[in-house]
Amino acid sequence: MITTVLVANRGEIACRIVRTCRELGIRTVAVHSDADGNALHARMADAAVRLPGAAPADTYLRGDPIVRAALAAGADAVHPGYGFLSENADFARAVREAGLVWIGPPPEAIEAMASKTRAKKLMGLEPLATVTADDLPVLVKAAAGGGGRGMRIVRELAALDAELTAARAEALSAFGDDEVFVEPYVEGGRHIEVQILADTHGTVWALGTRDCSLQRRHQKVIEEAPAPDLTAELTASLGAMAVRAARAVDYVGAGTVEFLVADGRAHFLEMNTRLQVEHPVTEAVFGIDLVALQIRVAEGAALDDEPPRARGHAIEARLYAEDPARDWAPQTGTLHRLAVPDVRVDAGYADGDTIGVHYDPLIAKAVAHAPTRAEAVRRLAAALERARIHGPVTNRDLLVRSLHHEEFTTARMDTGFYDRHLSELTEPAPDPYAPLAAALADAHGRSRFGGWRNLPSQPQIRRYLMAGEEREVRYRHTRTGLAADGVRVVHAEARLVVLEVDGVQRRFEVARYGDRVHVGPTALTALPRFPEPTADHAPGSLLAPMPGTVVRVAEGLAVGAAVRAGEPLLWLEAMKMEHTITAPAAGTLTALHATPGRQVEVGALLAVVHSPE
């Protein structure tokens, strides 16, 4: 029996594993980087071991110190979670050689499926050896990749060499392996996967399907189980192929076999030899705990001959600290409050925690389960609408709009959903009464005669930045309280404002953190009475849109070089995502301050492109 598990991971998956271990009476040990010294997963575990450094390559991606940490803390098992070393056969082997239980598949099975090219050959498939115009569009993929890293869609033959070079560079940076391959790109396909679970006694469960078609940058955003509107024949075929893949490598534990489904046909993508981020929707539908089952399988327990029956429908939304309207730019800062009501929430942060620059921007996952798909969609959308998420910009509004979109509600979505609809889904639609509510909450308790202000009979003025636009609001102090034109102020205090608009009362919860004000789901920035002077940058200056690390500069780029409008100049990596910085216009590069490895803050000057008048 396992008594103590070291969780070789961080964030929400580490917290999720710790919770299950507690329920099973198993002690836990966390590992943490210097950047994660006070992270939630380190606080939740019974013990924690420091991994010196901050970058993943120095901490969570180093197997030897993690094994030493497990031995030093008295652990007898290691759970890798997902990402980092979860699909590293050498790490799995090192854990076993140290006399520890590896809560995952055999190293040989990981090796067999670790390379997507080998996995495809195992399933009787071959990547494209050569590419012609007739093959377009094609997809360049990293053989050791995952999470959309090292992946490029190529629609023009002339662009293939450059995309291969870029994919190799990103794959080497992310996985330490620059092998890439090319396969046909299936337009309008749905990303469907099958959860499997296998024991050491020869039983393999196929735990239904999941649809993960809503993706940004080839990374999943909304997932659900079961995949809607699949025929019984196709569902059975997907399950059979997944079981065949597991048996082909003598698989043990939890894993996922992924497919692209188009025109009623399934195309094998890969097998992930680990737990998936979206595993909670399968847990909800089947009424199981996959982490608990992983542990029991690792202890040698046998699964029942047949899996439990599926019931109802479940949908998961990934809440990211990112701005979808700004090319999914990751966001950092203090998460002052996180509260999503009435649904399951798997979070890696708690109120007051800081979202930093070093790791994936996933804050939490919200999961709704209901008897039908329509009810699950409604329940999750309502929970996200009522959620209180105070701090950095998130994708919450995008998630709500996605769940309400007709293509999603009618199950007609595919992997191109955000390519088609991102602009409409990110169109600003702030509450027009939010600035007034913020101003009235701020004014609560102030004496109308105290401090510097206009005559009491004159309106008070407050200005806020909302959805990128400045909004000015006016209100007055009267003998009966606060008042504003066009509405009736029913109630006003620091945290709650009630306004009556056209005979309907509306309640606004208000929270303020410095100059940042949250009015329900709407975020505002309180502007000072007198604007502060801003830094003056030369025309054509390229500023860092986010904190991150310069990972590459375009080959041969130097001061004095002529550049084209839209030409990629350099690449920033932030929170496991790579962002391209392009020339704003045709001109001459007159300054270059970016060098590979340099860490930059938001607004840092990277380069200057001078354009002729």
mmCIF file of C-alpha atoms in Angstrom, residues 250-531:
data_model
loop_
_atom_site.group_PDB
_atom_site.id
_atom_site.type_symbol
_atom_site.label_atom_id
_atom_site.label_comp_id
_atom_site.label_asym_id
_atom_site.label_seq_id
_atom_site.Cartn_x
_atom_site.Cartn_y
_atom_site.Cartn_z
ATOM 1 C CA ASP A 250 1.029 -3.187 -22.848
ATOM 2 C CA TYR A 251 -0.334 0.000 -21.327
ATOM 3 C CA VAL A 252 -1.013 0.400 -17.594
ATOM 4 C CA GLY A 253 -2.772 3.315 -15.910
ATOM 5 C CA ALA A 254 -4.673 6.302 -17.303
ATOM 6 C CA GLY A 255 -4.088 7.574 -20.818
ATOM 7 C CA THR A 256 -5.836 9.262 -23.701
ATOM 8 C CA VAL A 257 -6.008 8.415 -27.388
ATOM 9 C CA GLU A 258 -6.741 11.419 -29.581
ATOM 10 C CA PHE A 259 -8.407 11.600 -33.001
ATOM 11 C CA LEU A 260 -9.494 14.182 -35.544
ATOM 12 C CA VAL A 261 -12.978 13.369 -36.831
ATOM 13 C CA ALA A 262 -14.169 14.766 -40.168
ATOM 14 C CA ASP A 263 -16.833 13.563 -42.578
ATOM 15 C CA GLY A 264 -17.664 10.696 -40.263
ATOM 16 C CA ARG A 265 -14.093 9.338 -40.352
ATOM 17 C CA ALA A 266 -11.571 9.202 -37.526
ATOM 18 C CA HIS A 267 -7.906 10.126 -38.071
ATOM 19 C CA PHE A 268 -5.499 8.999 -35.335
ATOM 20 C CA LEU A 269 -3.487 11.880 -33.870
ATOM 21 C CA GLU A 270 -1.553 10.593 -30.857
ATOM 22 C CA MET A 271 -1.680 8.850 -27.516
ATOM 23 C CA ASN A 272 -0.993 10.838 -24.375
ATOM 24 C CA THR A 273 0.555 8.537 -21.789
ATOM 25 C CA ARG A 274 -0.681 10.514 -18.795
ATOM 26 C CA LEU A 275 -3.687 12.130 -17.216
ATOM 27 C CA GLN A 276 -5.252 14.876 -19.346
ATOM 28 C CA VAL A 277 -6.187 18.368 -18.211
ATOM 29 C CA GLU A 278 -9.796 17.636 -19.184
ATOM 30 C CA HIS A 279 -10.133 14.377 -17.215
ATOM 31 C CA PRO A 280 -12.755 15.860 -14.808
ATOM 32 C CA VAL A 281 -15.528 15.684 -17.424
ATOM 33 C CA THR A 282 -14.996 11.931 -17.705
ATOM 34 C CA GLU A 283 -14.964 11.637 -13.916
ATOM 35 C CA ALA A 284 -18.271 13.498 -13.702
ATOM 36 C CA VAL A 285 -19.997 11.371 -16.337
ATOM 37 C CA PHE A 286 -18.760 8.032 -14.997
ATOM 38 C CA GLY A 287 -18.861 8.923 -11.303
ATOM 39 C CA ILE A 288 -15.222 7.986 -10.703
ATOM 40 C CA ASP A 289 -11.969 9.510 -9.452
ATOM 41 C CA LEU A 290 -9.292 8.832 -12.056
ATOM 42 C CA VAL A 291 -6.439 9.825 -9.735
ATOM 43 C CA ALA A 292 -7.682 7.381 -7.094
ATOM 44 C CA LEU A 293 -7.924 4.682 -9.768
ATOM 45 C CA GLN A 294 -4.396 5.488 -10.962
ATOM 46 C CA ILE A 295 -3.137 4.956 -7.414
ATOM 47 C CA ARG A 296 -5.049 1.703 -6.981
ATOM 48 C CA VAL A 297 -3.750 0.359 -10.291
ATOM 49 C CA ALA A 298 -0.210 1.306 -9.251
ATOM 50 C CA GLU A 299 -0.792 -0.686 -6.049
ATOM 51 C CA GLY A 300 -1.675 -3.721 -8.167
ATOM 52 C CA ALA A 301 -5.458 -3.682 -7.801
ATOM 53 C CA ALA A 302 -7.590 -5.138 -10.583
ATOM 54 C CA LEU A 303 -10.273 -3.160 -12.396
ATOM 55 C CA ASP A 304 -13.767 -4.550 -12.775
ATOM 56 C CA ASP A 305 -14.363 -6.371 -16.038
ATOM 57 C CA GLU A 306 -16.535 -3.511 -17.287
ATOM 58 C CA PRO A 307 -16.373 0.220 -16.505
ATOM 59 C CA PRO A 308 -19.240 2.008 -14.741
ATOM 60 C CA ARG A 309 -22.173 3.239 -16.794
ATOM 61 C CA ALA A 310 -22.025 6.788 -18.125
ATOM 62 C CA ARG A 311 -24.654 9.204 -16.854
ATOM 63 C CA GLY A 312 -25.494 12.676 -18.095
ATOM 64 C CA HIS A 313 -23.220 15.242 -19.687
ATOM 65 C CA ALA A 314 -20.278 17.289 -18.386
ATOM 66 C CA ILE A 315 -18.533 20.388 -19.725
ATOM 67 C CA GLU A 316 -15.265 21.943 -18.580
ATOM 68 C CA ALA A 317 -13.978 25.457 -19.251
ATOM 69 C CA ARG A 318 -10.363 26.431 -18.666
ATOM 70 C CA LEU A 319 -10.011 29.799 -16.984
ATOM 71 C CA TYR A 320 -6.787 31.432 -18.163
ATOM 72 C CA ALA A 321 -5.044 34.638 -17.124
ATOM 73 C CA GLU A 322 -4.876 35.921 -20.678
ATOM 74 C CA ASP A 323 -6.430 38.527 -22.964
ATOM 75 C CA PRO A 324 -8.042 36.847 -26.004
ATOM 76 C CA ALA A 325 -8.563 40.227 -27.669
ATOM 77 C CA ARG A 326 -4.797 40.854 -27.638
ATOM 78 C CA ASP A 327 -3.635 37.678 -29.354
ATOM 79 C CA TRP A 328 -4.196 35.642 -26.170
ATOM 80 C CA ALA A 329 -1.486 37.613 -24.370
ATOM 81 C CA PRO A 330 -0.827 36.092 -20.913
ATOM 82 C CA GLN A 331 -1.470 38.295 -17.890
ATOM 83 C CA THR A 332 0.240 38.497 -14.520
ATOM 84 C CA GLY A 333 -0.469 40.011 -11.122
ATOM 85 C CA THR A 334 -2.337 39.367 -7.893
ATOM 86 C CA LEU A 335 -5.464 37.226 -8.020
ATOM 87 C CA HIS A 336 -7.411 39.048 -5.328
ATOM 88 C CA ARG A 337 -10.508 36.871 -5.492
ATOM 89 C CA LEU A 338 -11.578 33.653 -7.212
ATOM 90 C CA ALA A 339 -15.120 32.383 -6.648
ATOM 91 C CA VAL A 340 -17.069 30.333 -9.207
ATOM 92 C CA PRO A 341 -20.378 29.196 -7.668
ATOM 93 C CA ASP A 342 -22.368 25.981 -8.025
ATOM 94 C CA VAL A 343 -19.902 23.929 -10.107
ATOM 95 C CA ARG A 344 -16.746 21.911 -9.508
ATOM 96 C CA VAL A 345 -13.638 24.095 -9.528
ATOM 97 C CA ASP A 346 -10.111 22.679 -9.797
ATOM 98 C CA ALA A 347 -7.837 25.650 -9.051
ATOM 99 C CA GLY A 348 -4.124 26.189 -8.724
ATOM 100 C CA TYR A 349 -4.492 29.555 -7.020
ATOM 101 C CA ALA A 350 -6.315 30.972 -4.015
ATOM 102 C CA ASP A 351 -7.317 34.518 -3.104
ATOM 103 C CA GLY A 352 -4.240 36.705 -2.759
ATOM 104 C CA ASP A 353 -1.901 34.488 -4.789
ATOM 105 C CA THR A 354 0.312 35.971 -7.500
ATOM 106 C CA ILE A 355 0.156 34.768 -11.093
ATOM 107 C CA GLY A 356 3.733 34.975 -12.327
ATOM 108 C CA VAL A 357 5.509 34.858 -15.664
ATOM 109 C CA HIS A 358 7.215 31.485 -15.539
ATOM 110 C CA TYR A 359 4.439 28.967 -16.112
ATOM 111 C CA ASP A 360 1.213 28.243 -17.950
ATOM 112 C CA PRO A 361 -1.483 30.919 -17.363
ATOM 113 C CA LEU A 362 -4.148 28.363 -16.347
ATOM 114 C CA ILE A 363 -5.865 29.596 -13.185
ATOM 115 C CA ALA A 364 -8.586 27.000 -12.737
ATOM 116 C CA LYS A 365 -11.030 24.666 -14.451
ATOM 117 C CA ALA A 366 -14.788 24.934 -13.949
ATOM 118 C CA VAL A 367 -16.825 21.781 -14.553
ATOM 119 C CA ALA A 368 -20.606 21.430 -14.755
ATOM 120 C CA HIS A 369 -22.477 18.110 -14.838
ATOM 121 C CA ALA A 370 -26.181 17.732 -15.653
ATOM 122 C CA PRO A 371 -28.605 15.144 -17.065
ATOM 123 C CA THR A 372 -28.446 16.669 -20.554
ATOM 124 C CA ARG A 373 -25.935 18.645 -22.626
ATOM 125 C CA ALA A 374 -28.187 21.700 -22.811
ATOM 126 C CA GLU A 375 -28.524 21.772 -19.030
ATOM 127 C CA ALA A 376 -24.770 21.373 -18.525
ATOM 128 C CA VAL A 377 -24.083 24.247 -20.941
ATOM 129 C CA ARG A 378 -26.598 26.482 -19.164
ATOM 130 C CA ARG A 379 -25.255 25.608 -15.719
ATOM 131 C CA LEU A 380 -21.616 26.278 -16.608
ATOM 132 C CA ALA A 381 -22.372 29.531 -18.450
ATOM 133 C CA ALA A 382 -24.424 30.804 -15.501
ATOM 134 C CA ALA A 383 -21.696 29.899 -13.011
ATOM 135 C CA LEU A 384 -19.061 31.763 -15.024
ATOM 136 C CA GLU A 385 -21.338 34.776 -15.428
ATOM 137 C CA ARG A 386 -21.797 34.945 -11.649
ATOM 138 C CA ALA A 387 -18.143 34.250 -10.909
ATOM 139 C CA ARG A 388 -16.040 36.804 -9.066
ATOM 140 C CA ILE A 389 -12.577 36.865 -10.594
ATOM 141 C CA HIS A 390 -10.690 39.925 -9.386
ATOM 142 C CA GLY A 391 -7.174 40.544 -10.618
ATOM 143 C CA PRO A 392 -5.505 40.139 -14.006
ATOM 144 C CA VAL A 393 -7.535 40.044 -17.207
ATOM 145 C CA THR A 394 -8.938 36.566 -17.899
ATOM 146 C CA ASN A 395 -10.770 34.756 -20.692
ATOM 147 C CA ARG A 396 -13.968 34.474 -18.614
ATOM 148 C CA ASP A 397 -16.098 36.604 -20.958
ATOM 149 C CA LEU A 398 -14.864 34.623 -23.951
ATOM 150 C CA LEU A 399 -15.851 31.371 -22.242
ATOM 151 C CA VAL A 400 -19.362 32.629 -21.486
ATOM 152 C CA ARG A 401 -19.887 33.858 -25.034
ATOM 153 C CA SER A 402 -18.502 30.623 -26.465
ATOM 154 C CA LEU A 403 -20.936 28.566 -24.403
ATOM 155 C CA HIS A 404 -23.820 30.737 -25.644
ATOM 156 C CA HIS A 405 -22.729 30.680 -29.304
ATOM 157 C CA GLU A 406 -25.139 28.919 -31.656
ATOM 158 C CA GLU A 407 -22.403 26.749 -33.182
ATOM 159 C CA PHE A 408 -21.594 25.413 -29.733
ATOM 160 C CA THR A 409 -25.128 25.044 -28.401
ATOM 161 C CA THR A 410 -26.083 23.092 -31.538
ATOM 162 C CA ALA A 411 -22.844 21.028 -31.433
ATOM 163 C CA ARG A 412 -21.666 22.216 -34.858
ATOM 164 C CA MET A 413 -18.270 23.445 -33.633
ATOM 165 C CA ASP A 414 -14.889 22.324 -34.959
ATOM 166 C CA THR A 415 -11.236 23.193 -34.372
ATOM 167 C CA GLY A 416 -11.567 26.360 -36.494
ATOM 168 C CA PHE A 417 -14.187 27.864 -34.156
ATOM 169 C CA TYR A 418 -12.012 30.676 -32.790
ATOM 170 C CA ASP A 419 -10.437 31.377 -36.174
ATOM 171 C CA ARG A 420 -13.924 32.219 -37.422
ATOM 172 C CA HIS A 421 -15.473 33.880 -34.397
ATOM 173 C CA LEU A 422 -12.760 35.409 -32.203
ATOM 174 C CA SER A 423 -13.444 39.021 -33.199
ATOM 175 C CA GLU A 424 -17.149 38.819 -32.370
ATOM 176 C CA LEU A 425 -16.506 36.870 -29.177
ATOM 177 C CA THR A 426 -14.073 39.510 -27.923
ATOM 178 C CA GLU A 427 -16.079 42.590 -28.932
ATOM 179 C CA PRO A 428 -16.223 44.783 -25.802
ATOM 180 C CA ALA A 429 -19.654 44.795 -24.145
ATOM 181 C CA PRO A 430 -19.126 46.297 -20.694
ATOM 182 C CA ASP A 431 -22.013 47.202 -18.439
ATOM 183 C CA PRO A 432 -22.780 50.900 -19.078
ATOM 184 C CA TYR A 433 -23.789 51.422 -15.437
ATOM 185 C CA ALA A 434 -20.596 49.911 -13.991
ATOM 186 C CA PRO A 435 -18.675 53.238 -13.854
ATOM 187 C CA LEU A 436 -21.533 54.937 -12.017
ATOM 188 C CA ALA A 437 -21.736 52.068 -9.527
ATOM 189 C CA ALA A 438 -17.970 52.316 -8.986
ATOM 190 C CA ALA A 439 -18.158 56.064 -8.389
ATOM 191 C CA LEU A 440 -21.086 55.766 -5.955
ATOM 192 C CA ALA A 441 -19.340 53.023 -4.009
ATOM 193 C CA ASP A 442 -16.218 55.178 -3.817
ATOM 194 C CA ALA A 443 -18.268 58.146 -2.624
ATOM 195 C CA HIS A 444 -19.990 56.183 0.153
ATOM 196 C CA GLY A 445 -19.257 57.563 3.591
ATOM 197 C CA ARG A 446 -17.527 60.708 2.410
ATOM 198 C CA SER A 447 -18.699 63.966 3.901
ATOM 199 C CA ARG A 448 -20.066 66.212 1.262
ATOM 200 C CA PHE A 449 -18.208 69.094 2.891
ATOM 201 C CA GLY A 450 -14.946 67.250 3.571
ATOM 202 C CA GLY A 451 -11.832 67.394 1.441
ATOM 203 C CA TRP A 452 -11.371 69.321 -1.793
ATOM 204 C CA ARG A 453 -14.454 69.139 -4.003
ATOM 205 C CA ASN A 454 -16.852 71.367 -5.924
ATOM 206 C CA LEU A 455 -19.790 73.062 -4.253
ATOM 207 C CA PRO A 456 -22.248 70.465 -2.915
ATOM 208 C CA SER A 457 -24.857 71.542 -5.445
ATOM 209 C CA GLN A 458 -22.511 70.821 -8.313
ATOM 210 C CA PRO A 459 -21.952 67.321 -9.726
ATOM 211 C CA GLN A 460 -18.974 65.281 -8.653
ATOM 212 C CA ILE A 461 -16.954 63.842 -11.531
ATOM 213 C CA ARG A 462 -15.112 60.523 -11.706
ATOM 214 C CA ARG A 463 -13.327 59.030 -14.698
ATOM 215 C CA TYR A 464 -12.671 55.361 -15.403
ATOM 216 C CA LEU A 465 -11.019 53.328 -18.108
ATOM 217 C CA MET A 466 -13.403 50.572 -19.243
ATOM 218 C CA ALA A 467 -12.783 48.222 -22.179
ATOM 219 C CA GLY A 468 -10.041 50.535 -23.432
ATOM 220 C CA GLU A 469 -12.237 53.652 -23.418
ATOM 221 C CA GLU A 470 -12.406 56.513 -20.946
ATOM 222 C CA ARG A 471 -15.816 56.914 -19.260
ATOM 223 C CA GLU A 472 -16.819 59.962 -17.243
ATOM 224 C CA VAL A 473 -19.632 59.779 -14.678
ATOM 225 C CA ARG A 474 -21.334 62.464 -12.599
ATOM 226 C CA TYR A 475 -23.228 62.227 -9.365
ATOM 227 C CA ARG A 476 -24.351 64.591 -6.618
ATOM 228 C CA HIS A 477 -24.549 64.671 -2.855
ATOM 229 C CA THR A 478 -28.062 65.632 -1.794
ATOM 230 C CA ARG A 479 -29.844 65.935 1.533
ATOM 231 C CA THR A 480 -31.341 62.473 0.961
ATOM 232 C CA GLY A 481 -28.119 60.842 -0.212
ATOM 233 C CA LEU A 482 -26.335 60.252 -3.498
ATOM 234 C CA ALA A 483 -28.105 60.950 -6.767
ATOM 235 C CA ALA A 484 -27.405 60.637 -10.505
ATOM 236 C CA ASP A 485 -29.288 61.649 -13.599
ATOM 237 C CA GLY A 486 -31.415 59.027 -15.339
ATOM 238 C CA VAL A 487 -31.367 56.467 -12.519
ATOM 239 C CA ARG A 488 -32.585 56.209 -8.948
ATOM 240 C CA VAL A 489 -29.928 55.367 -6.372
ATOM 241 C CA VAL A 490 -31.690 52.862 -4.139
ATOM 242 C CA HIS A 491 -28.670 51.932 -2.040
ATOM 243 C CA ALA A 492 -24.986 52.833 -2.060
ATOM 244 C CA GLU A 493 -22.202 51.579 0.130
ATOM 245 C CA ALA A 494 -18.589 50.607 -0.415
ATOM 246 C CA ARG A 495 -19.312 47.044 -1.579
ATOM 247 C CA LEU A 496 -22.875 47.165 -2.865
ATOM 248 C CA VAL A 497 -24.753 49.613 -5.050
ATOM 249 C CA VAL A 498 -28.402 49.203 -6.081
ATOM 250 C CA LEU A 499 -29.699 51.285 -8.984
ATOM 251 C CA GLU A 500 -33.194 51.452 -10.379
ATOM 252 C CA VAL A 501 -33.164 51.784 -14.168
ATOM 253 C CA ASP A 502 -36.509 52.086 -15.999
ATOM 254 C CA GLY A 503 -38.304 50.653 -13.010
ATOM 255 C CA VAL A 504 -35.972 47.651 -12.633
ATOM 256 C CA GLN A 505 -33.596 47.399 -9.684
ATOM 257 C CA ARG A 506 -30.078 46.159 -10.408
ATOM 258 C CA ARG A 507 -27.513 45.121 -7.805
ATOM 259 C CA PHE A 508 -23.810 45.776 -8.328
ATOM 260 C CA GLU A 509 -21.162 44.171 -6.144
ATOM 261 C CA VAL A 510 -18.095 46.422 -6.029
ATOM 262 C CA ALA A 511 -14.536 45.574 -5.027
ATOM 263 C CA ARG A 512 -11.555 47.917 -5.258
ATOM 264 C CA TYR A 513 -7.854 47.062 -5.208
ATOM 265 C CA GLY A 514 -5.796 50.213 -5.634
ATOM 266 C CA ASP A 515 -6.959 51.860 -8.851
ATOM 267 C CA ARG A 516 -8.488 48.613 -10.135
ATOM 268 C CA VAL A 517 -12.246 48.354 -9.568
ATOM 269 C CA HIS A 518 -14.404 45.283 -10.213
ATOM 270 C CA VAL A 519 -18.129 45.898 -10.605
ATOM 271 C CA GLY A 520 -19.674 42.454 -10.979
ATOM 272 C CA PRO A 521 -17.920 40.918 -13.991
ATOM 273 C CA THR A 522 -16.799 44.317 -15.345
ATOM 274 C CA ALA A 523 -13.272 45.547 -14.617
ATOM 275 C CA LEU A 524 -12.452 49.249 -14.500
ATOM 276 C CA THR A 525 -9.387 51.361 -13.849
ATOM 277 C CA ALA A 526 -9.941 54.509 -11.815
ATOM 278 C CA LEU A 527 -8.179 57.413 -13.515
ATOM 279 C CA PRO A 528 -6.488 60.204 -11.554
ATOM 280 C CA ARG A 529 -7.871 63.732 -11.570
ATOM 281 C CA PHE A 530 -4.752 64.934 -13.371
ATOM 282 C CA PRO A 531 -3.162 62.467 -15.833
#
